[in-house]
């Protein structure tokens, strides 16, 4: 694979951030507790599937206390369409028990505290900090970011935390908050299974421009 030099990687990510400047987070939520549940449910599940079930879920469970006291089987009925629904249901209940017990029902707003909650890794913690609290400590690395970081020559790593470190060196700090959504927009619009390189704003810099076999 080709790793871009730092200057080109910075130029490429700048173009993308400008081109997709309106890219936004894709899951629906109103409160930090809603967001926590939606973000846990979204792992390896399509956003549309999560967004389709959360209106009913959020009507029934509004607070950390509601989730902490939830009957596991009943909560599962609301989320059964997501992958690993059993495990995610347990994580949502356990996380909210901790929030209720240790944080008086308020979702904590630091990376260190969020990472202690079950079902929360750096991707979800970054997502919550950015979208619930406007705190930008890093870049959420989801499956689109993993795939396109490799394809665009921004990282040779496979580990999401290492990819995040690579990206933080070349992405402008003021684009960290929506870089994952920029990448997703680009992937969906132009750089999916069959990339449309002729219409791509970064075709001059991309190492996979018009390469038949892309990873
Ligand atoms: S040039 Fe082609 S492969 Fe490269 S980012 Fe653009 S669409 Fe994707």
PDB file of C-alpha atoms and ligand atoms in Angstrom:
ATOM      1  CA  UNK A   1       0.000   0.000   0.000  1.00  0.00           C
ATOM      2  CA  UNK A   2       1.091   3.583  -0.587  1.00  0.00           C
ATOM      3  CA  UNK A   3       1.373   5.902   2.398  1.00  0.00           C
ATOM      4  CA  UNK A   4       1.121   9.545   1.379  1.00  0.00           C
ATOM      5  CA  UNK A   5       3.787  11.931   2.604  1.00  0.00           C
ATOM      6  CA  UNK A   6       2.633  14.332   5.305  1.00  0.00           C
ATOM      7  CA  UNK A   7       2.299  17.320   2.965  1.00  0.00           C
ATOM      8  CA  UNK A   8       0.061  15.464   0.502  1.00  0.00           C
ATOM      9  CA  UNK A   9      -1.942  13.815   3.278  1.00  0.00           C
ATOM     10  CA  UNK A  10      -2.629  17.246   4.790  1.00  0.00           C
ATOM     11  CA  UNK A  11      -3.599  18.661   1.389  1.00  0.00           C
ATOM     12  CA  UNK A  12      -5.881  15.712   0.639  1.00  0.00           C
ATOM     13  CA  UNK A  13      -7.730  15.876   3.959  1.00  0.00           C
ATOM     14  CA  UNK A  14      -8.070  19.660   3.657  1.00  0.00           C
ATOM     15  CA  UNK A  15      -9.759  19.289   0.278  1.00  0.00           C
ATOM     16  CA  UNK A  16     -12.122  16.622   1.612  1.00  0.00           C
ATOM     17  CA  UNK A  17     -13.029  18.664   4.694  1.00  0.00           C
ATOM     18  CA  UNK A  18     -13.839  21.666   2.515  1.00  0.00           C
ATOM     19  CA  UNK A  19     -15.741  19.645  -0.083  1.00  0.00           C
ATOM     20  CA  UNK A  20     -17.953  17.905   2.507  1.00  0.00           C
ATOM     21  CA  UNK A  21     -17.977  20.748   5.046  1.00  0.00           C
ATOM     22  CA  UNK A  22     -21.664  20.192   5.868  1.00  0.00           C
ATOM     23  CA  UNK A  23     -21.224  16.503   6.712  1.00  0.00           C
ATOM     24  CA  UNK A  24     -23.016  15.733   9.962  1.00  0.00           C
ATOM     25  CA  UNK A  25     -23.436  12.941  12.477  1.00  0.00           C
ATOM     26  CA  UNK A  26     -25.999  10.477  11.221  1.00  0.00           C
ATOM     27  CA  UNK A  27     -27.766   9.047  14.283  1.00  0.00           C
ATOM     28  CA  UNK A  28     -30.891  10.729  15.708  1.00  0.00           C
ATOM     29  CA  UNK A  29     -30.976  11.674  19.406  1.00  0.00           C
ATOM     30  CA  UNK A  30     -32.083  14.500  21.677  1.00  0.00           C
ATOM     31  CA  UNK A  31     -30.191  13.960  24.933  1.00  0.00           C
ATOM     32  CA  UNK A  32     -26.729  12.624  25.870  1.00  0.00           C
ATOM     33  CA  UNK A  33     -28.425   9.500  27.329  1.00  0.00           C
ATOM     34  CA  UNK A  34     -30.254   8.946  24.003  1.00  0.00           C
ATOM     35  CA  UNK A  35     -26.947   9.355  22.195  1.00  0.00           C
ATOM     36  CA  UNK A  36     -25.209   6.823  24.415  1.00  0.00           C
ATOM     37  CA  UNK A  37     -27.860   4.195  23.632  1.00  0.00           C
ATOM     38  CA  UNK A  38     -27.891   4.977  19.884  1.00  0.00           C
ATOM     39  CA  UNK A  39     -24.082   4.941  19.670  1.00  0.00           C
ATOM     40  CA  UNK A  40     -23.838   1.563  21.447  1.00  0.00           C
ATOM     41  CA  UNK A  41     -26.543   0.119  19.188  1.00  0.00           C
ATOM     42  CA  UNK A  42     -24.871   1.401  16.010  1.00  0.00           C
ATOM     43  CA  UNK A  43     -21.715  -0.746  16.213  1.00  0.00           C
ATOM     44  CA  UNK A  44     -21.701  -2.991  13.142  1.00  0.00           C
ATOM     45  CA  UNK A  45     -25.284  -2.001  12.388  1.00  0.00           C
ATOM     46  CA  UNK A  46     -26.545   0.322   9.647  1.00  0.00           C
ATOM     47  CA  UNK A  47     -27.547   3.834  10.768  1.00  0.00           C
ATOM     48  CA  UNK A  48     -30.963   3.477   9.130  1.00  0.00           C
ATOM     49  CA  UNK A  49     -31.699   0.409  11.242  1.00  0.00           C
ATOM     50  CA  UNK A  50     -30.777   2.285  14.438  1.00  0.00           C
ATOM     51  CA  UNK A  51     -32.656   5.447  13.442  1.00  0.00           C
ATOM     52  CA  UNK A  52     -35.750   3.373  12.663  1.00  0.00           C
ATOM     53  CA  UNK A  53     -35.970   1.865  16.130  1.00  0.00           C
ATOM     54  CA  UNK A  54     -34.795   4.707  18.411  1.00  0.00           C
ATOM     55  CA  UNK A  55     -37.995   6.858  18.314  1.00  0.00           C
ATOM     56  CA  UNK A  56     -39.923   4.107  20.126  1.00  0.00           C
ATOM     57  CA  UNK A  57     -36.960   3.286  22.371  1.00  0.00           C
ATOM     58  CA  UNK A  58     -36.513   6.926  23.414  1.00  0.00           C
ATOM     59  CA  UNK A  59     -40.239   7.261  24.130  1.00  0.00           C
ATOM     60  CA  UNK A  60     -40.054   4.390  26.605  1.00  0.00           C
ATOM     61  CA  UNK A  61     -36.608   5.067  28.151  1.00  0.00           C
ATOM     62  CA  UNK A  62     -35.703   8.703  28.757  1.00  0.00           C
ATOM     63  CA  UNK A  63     -33.209   8.814  31.619  1.00  0.00           C
ATOM     64  CA  UNK A  64     -30.250   6.850  32.937  1.00  0.00           C
ATOM     65  CA  UNK A  65     -32.554   5.675  35.724  1.00  0.00           C
ATOM     66  CA  UNK A  66     -35.078   4.329  33.193  1.00  0.00           C
ATOM     67  CA  UNK A  67     -32.368   2.258  31.491  1.00  0.00           C
ATOM     68  CA  UNK A  68     -30.731   1.237  34.770  1.00  0.00           C
ATOM     69  CA  UNK A  69     -34.040  -0.162  36.028  1.00  0.00           C
ATOM     70  CA  UNK A  70     -35.053  -1.685  32.692  1.00  0.00           C
ATOM     71  CA  UNK A  71     -36.079  -5.287  32.395  1.00  0.00           C
ATOM     72  CA  UNK A  72     -33.509  -6.813  30.033  1.00  0.00           C
ATOM     73  CA  UNK A  73     -36.050  -8.857  28.060  1.00  0.00           C
ATOM     74  CA  UNK A  74     -38.340  -5.901  27.583  1.00  0.00           C
ATOM     75  CA  UNK A  75     -35.553  -3.567  26.447  1.00  0.00           C
ATOM     76  CA  UNK A  76     -34.355  -6.246  24.051  1.00  0.00           C
ATOM     77  CA  UNK A  77     -37.731  -6.183  22.278  1.00  0.00           C
ATOM     78  CA  UNK A  78     -37.059  -2.570  21.230  1.00  0.00           C
ATOM     79  CA  UNK A  79     -33.567  -3.212  19.868  1.00  0.00           C
ATOM     80  CA  UNK A  80     -33.713  -6.766  18.553  1.00  0.00           C
ATOM     81  CA  UNK A  81     -33.093  -5.700  14.934  1.00  0.00           C
ATOM     82  CA  UNK A  82     -29.501  -4.597  15.613  1.00  0.00           C
ATOM     83  CA  UNK A  83     -26.566  -6.988  15.496  1.00  0.00           C
ATOM     84  CA  UNK A  84     -25.424  -8.426  18.847  1.00  0.00           C
ATOM     85  CA  UNK A  85     -28.662  -7.119  20.401  1.00  0.00           C
ATOM     86  CA  UNK A  86     -28.292  -9.240  23.574  1.00  0.00           C
ATOM     87  CA  UNK A  87     -24.830  -7.931  24.357  1.00  0.00           C
ATOM     88  CA  UNK A  88     -25.709  -4.330  23.501  1.00  0.00           C
ATOM     89  CA  UNK A  89     -28.825  -4.480  25.701  1.00  0.00           C
ATOM     90  CA  UNK A  90     -26.710  -5.638  28.636  1.00  0.00           C
ATOM     91  CA  UNK A  91     -24.131  -2.902  27.972  1.00  0.00           C
ATOM     92  CA  UNK A  92     -26.779  -0.165  27.823  1.00  0.00           C
ATOM     93  CA  UNK A  93     -28.282  -1.275  31.138  1.00  0.00           C
ATOM     94  CA  UNK A  94     -24.901  -1.697  32.861  1.00  0.00           C
ATOM     95  CA  UNK A  95     -23.550   1.620  31.554  1.00  0.00           C
ATOM     96  CA  UNK A  96     -26.620   3.450  32.828  1.00  0.00           C
ATOM     97  CA  UNK A  97     -26.399   1.749  36.212  1.00  0.00           C
ATOM     98  CA  UNK A  98     -22.887   3.210  36.540  1.00  0.00           C
ATOM     99  CA  UNK A  99     -24.079   6.618  35.326  1.00  0.00           C
ATOM    100  CA  UNK A 100     -26.936   6.567  37.821  1.00  0.00           C
ATOM    101  CA  UNK A 101     -24.739   5.368  40.699  1.00  0.00           C
ATOM    102  CA  UNK A 102     -21.543   7.375  40.118  1.00  0.00           C
ATOM    103  CA  UNK A 103     -22.631  10.435  38.120  1.00  0.00           C
ATOM    104  CA  UNK A 104     -26.128  11.193  39.467  1.00  0.00           C
ATOM    105  CA  UNK A 105     -27.718  10.176  36.174  1.00  0.00           C
ATOM    106  CA  UNK A 106     -25.608  12.504  34.010  1.00  0.00           C
ATOM    107  CA  UNK A 107     -23.483  11.046  31.242  1.00  0.00           C
ATOM    108  CA  UNK A 108     -19.850  11.962  32.043  1.00  0.00           C
ATOM    109  CA  UNK A 109     -18.023  14.304  29.707  1.00  0.00           C
ATOM    110  CA  UNK A 110     -14.440  13.072  29.779  1.00  0.00           C
ATOM    111  CA  UNK A 111     -12.699  10.436  27.687  1.00  0.00           C
ATOM    112  CA  UNK A 112     -11.303   8.724  30.784  1.00  0.00           C
ATOM    113  CA  UNK A 113     -14.699   8.332  32.421  1.00  0.00           C
ATOM    114  CA  UNK A 114     -16.527   7.316  29.247  1.00  0.00           C
ATOM    115  CA  UNK A 115     -13.991   4.577  28.527  1.00  0.00           C
ATOM    116  CA  UNK A 116     -14.885   2.956  31.853  1.00  0.00           C
ATOM    117  CA  UNK A 117     -18.464   2.318  30.685  1.00  0.00           C
ATOM    118  CA  UNK A 118     -19.220  -1.098  29.158  1.00  0.00           C
ATOM    119  CA  UNK A 119     -19.575  -1.082  25.370  1.00  0.00           C
ATOM    120  CA  UNK A 120     -17.662   2.191  25.008  1.00  0.00           C
ATOM    121  CA  UNK A 121     -14.380   2.372  23.099  1.00  0.00           C
ATOM    122  CA  UNK A 122     -12.582   5.444  21.783  1.00  0.00           C
ATOM    123  CA  UNK A 123     -14.816   5.697  18.709  1.00  0.00           C
ATOM    124  CA  UNK A 124     -18.002   5.922  20.767  1.00  0.00           C
ATOM    125  CA  UNK A 125     -16.379   8.099  23.442  1.00  0.00           C
ATOM    126  CA  UNK A 126     -15.164  10.564  20.793  1.00  0.00           C
ATOM    127  CA  UNK A 127     -18.604  10.521  19.168  1.00  0.00           C
ATOM    128  CA  UNK A 128     -20.331  11.298  22.475  1.00  0.00           C
ATOM    129  CA  UNK A 129     -17.872  14.020  23.478  1.00  0.00           C
ATOM    130  CA  UNK A 130     -18.175  15.745  20.107  1.00  0.00           C
ATOM    131  CA  UNK A 131     -21.918  15.463  19.572  1.00  0.00           C
ATOM    132  CA  UNK A 132     -23.281  15.689  23.118  1.00  0.00           C
ATOM    133  CA  UNK A 133     -20.774  18.137  24.612  1.00  0.00           C
ATOM    134  CA  UNK A 134     -18.876  19.843  21.782  1.00  0.00           C
ATOM    135  CA  UNK A 135     -15.596  18.505  23.230  1.00  0.00           C
ATOM    136  CA  UNK A 136     -13.126  17.483  20.523  1.00  0.00           C
ATOM    137  CA  UNK A 137     -10.311  15.278  21.815  1.00  0.00           C
ATOM    138  CA  UNK A 138      -9.846  13.033  18.813  1.00  0.00           C
ATOM    139  CA  UNK A 139     -11.380  11.603  15.654  1.00  0.00           C
ATOM    140  CA  UNK A 140     -14.012   8.823  15.775  1.00  0.00           C
ATOM    141  CA  UNK A 141     -12.712   5.915  13.711  1.00  0.00           C
ATOM    142  CA  UNK A 142     -15.578   3.849  12.316  1.00  0.00           C
ATOM    143  CA  UNK A 143     -15.607   1.247   9.526  1.00  0.00           C
ATOM    144  CA  UNK A 144     -15.694   3.905   6.779  1.00  0.00           C
ATOM    145  CA  UNK A 145     -12.719   5.717   8.296  1.00  0.00           C
ATOM    146  CA  UNK A 146     -10.779   2.465   8.622  1.00  0.00           C
ATOM    147  CA  UNK A 147     -11.485   1.492   5.011  1.00  0.00           C
ATOM    148  CA  UNK A 148     -10.809   4.859   3.401  1.00  0.00           C
ATOM    149  CA  UNK A 149      -7.811   5.816   5.556  1.00  0.00           C
ATOM    150  CA  UNK A 150      -6.082   2.769   4.129  1.00  0.00           C
ATOM    151  CA  UNK A 151      -7.322   3.333   0.574  1.00  0.00           C
ATOM    152  CA  UNK A 152      -6.311   7.011   0.532  1.00  0.00           C
ATOM    153  CA  UNK A 153      -2.858   6.354   1.943  1.00  0.00           C
ATOM    154  CA  UNK A 154      -3.478   8.120   5.272  1.00  0.00           C
ATOM    155  CA  UNK A 155      -2.597   5.149   7.466  1.00  0.00           C
ATOM    156  CA  UNK A 156      -1.107   1.689   7.114  1.00  0.00           C
ATOM    157  CA  UNK A 157      -2.482   0.603  10.487  1.00  0.00           C
ATOM    158  CA  UNK A 158      -5.441  -1.717  11.009  1.00  0.00           C
ATOM    159  CA  UNK A 159      -5.961  -0.870  14.673  1.00  0.00           C
ATOM    160  CA  UNK A 160      -8.558   1.949  15.010  1.00  0.00           C
ATOM    161  CA  UNK A 161      -6.689   3.684  17.855  1.00  0.00           C
ATOM    162  CA  UNK A 162      -3.483   3.762  15.791  1.00  0.00           C
ATOM    163  CA  UNK A 163      -5.383   4.986  12.726  1.00  0.00           C
ATOM    164  CA  UNK A 164      -6.777   7.792  14.888  1.00  0.00           C
ATOM    165  CA  UNK A 165      -3.237   8.780  15.917  1.00  0.00           C
ATOM    166  CA  UNK A 166      -2.133   8.820  12.248  1.00  0.00           C
ATOM    167  CA  UNK A 167      -5.114  10.953  11.237  1.00  0.00           C
ATOM    168  CA  UNK A 168      -4.615  13.443  14.068  1.00  0.00           C
ATOM    169  CA  UNK A 169      -1.189  14.248  12.580  1.00  0.00           C
ATOM    170  CA  UNK A 170      -2.547  15.256   9.164  1.00  0.00           C
ATOM    171  CA  UNK A 171      -6.177  16.366   9.587  1.00  0.00           C
ATOM    172  CA  UNK A 172      -6.693  20.046  10.519  1.00  0.00           C
ATOM    173  CA  UNK A 173      -7.724  20.329  14.175  1.00  0.00           C
ATOM    174  CA  UNK A 174     -10.827  22.259  13.146  1.00  0.00           C
ATOM    175  CA  UNK A 175     -12.012  19.303  11.049  1.00  0.00           C
ATOM    176  CA  UNK A 176     -11.548  16.588  13.690  1.00  0.00           C
ATOM    177  CA  UNK A 177     -15.158  16.986  14.886  1.00  0.00           C
ATOM    178  CA  UNK A 178     -16.681  15.923  11.594  1.00  0.00           C
ATOM    179  CA  UNK A 179     -13.858  14.107   9.803  1.00  0.00           C
ATOM    180  CA  UNK A 180     -15.581  10.720  10.256  1.00  0.00           C
ATOM    181  CA  UNK A 181     -18.726  12.146   8.651  1.00  0.00           C
ATOM    182  CA  UNK A 182     -16.695  13.765   5.861  1.00  0.00           C
ATOM    183  CA  UNK A 183     -15.142  10.383   5.093  1.00  0.00           C
ATOM    184  CA  UNK A 184     -18.473   8.615   5.208  1.00  0.00           C
ATOM    185  CA  UNK A 185     -20.030  11.184   2.850  1.00  0.00           C
ATOM    186  CA  UNK A 186     -17.132  10.755   0.447  1.00  0.00           C
ATOM    187  CA  UNK A 187     -17.352   6.966   0.616  1.00  0.00           C
ATOM    188  CA  UNK A 188     -21.069   6.944  -0.061  1.00  0.00           C
ATOM    189  CA  UNK A 189     -20.947   9.584  -2.797  1.00  0.00           C
ATOM    190  CA  UNK A 190     -17.851   8.638  -4.767  1.00  0.00           C
ATOM    191  CA  UNK A 191     -15.527   6.121  -3.179  1.00  0.00           C
ATOM    192  CA  UNK A 192     -17.612   3.023  -2.551  1.00  0.00           C
ATOM    193  CA  UNK A 193     -17.100  -0.459  -4.026  1.00  0.00           C
ATOM    194  CA  UNK A 194     -16.772   1.013  -7.511  1.00  0.00           C
ATOM    195  CA  UNK A 195     -15.125   4.424  -7.033  1.00  0.00           C
ATOM    196  CA  UNK A 196     -16.006   7.241  -9.417  1.00  0.00           C
ATOM    197  CA  UNK A 197     -12.493   8.678  -9.705  1.00  0.00           C
ATOM    198  CA  UNK A 198     -13.255  10.967 -12.646  1.00  0.00           C
ATOM    199  CA  UNK A 199     -15.551  13.073 -10.411  1.00  0.00           C
ATOM    200  CA  UNK A 200     -13.391  12.943  -7.308  1.00  0.00           C
ATOM    201  CA  UNK A 201     -12.058  16.193  -5.749  1.00  0.00           C
ATOM    202  CA  UNK A 202      -8.878  14.438  -4.563  1.00  0.00           C
ATOM    203  CA  UNK A 203      -8.096  12.403  -7.681  1.00  0.00           C
ATOM    204  CA  UNK A 204      -4.740  14.167  -8.184  1.00  0.00           C
ATOM    205  CA  UNK A 205      -3.514  13.158  -4.720  1.00  0.00           C
ATOM    206  CA  UNK A 206      -5.201   9.792  -4.206  1.00  0.00           C
ATOM    207  CA  UNK A 207      -2.817   6.818  -4.564  1.00  0.00           C
ATOM    208  CA  UNK A 208      -5.696   4.609  -5.754  1.00  0.00           C
ATOM    209  CA  UNK A 209      -6.942   6.937  -8.493  1.00  0.00           C
ATOM    210  CA  UNK A 210      -8.031   4.695 -11.352  1.00  0.00           C
ATOM    211  CA  UNK A 211      -6.338   1.668  -9.863  1.00  0.00           C
ATOM    212  CA  UNK A 212      -8.480  -1.336 -10.724  1.00  0.00           C
ATOM    213  CA  UNK A 213      -7.828  -3.292  -7.542  1.00  0.00           C
ATOM    214  CA  UNK A 214      -8.588  -1.203  -4.436  1.00  0.00           C
ATOM    215  CA  UNK A 215      -8.508  -2.305  -0.848  1.00  0.00           C
TER     216      UNK A 215
HETATM  217  S1  LIG B   1      -9.585   9.019  -6.705  1.00  0.00           S
HETATM  218 FE1  LIG B   1     -10.990   7.256  -6.781  1.00  0.00          FE
HETATM  219  S2  LIG B   1     -10.172   5.802  -5.273  1.00  0.00           S
HETATM  220 FE2  LIG B   1      -9.260   7.808  -4.865  1.00  0.00          FE
HETATM  221  S3  LIG B   1     -10.598   8.760  -3.323  1.00  0.00           S
HETATM  222 FE3  LIG B   1     -11.284   9.450  -5.299  1.00  0.00          FE
HETATM  223  S4  LIG B   1     -12.909   8.025  -5.862  1.00  0.00           S
HETATM  224 FE4  LIG B   1     -11.729   7.064  -4.228  1.00  0.00          FE
END
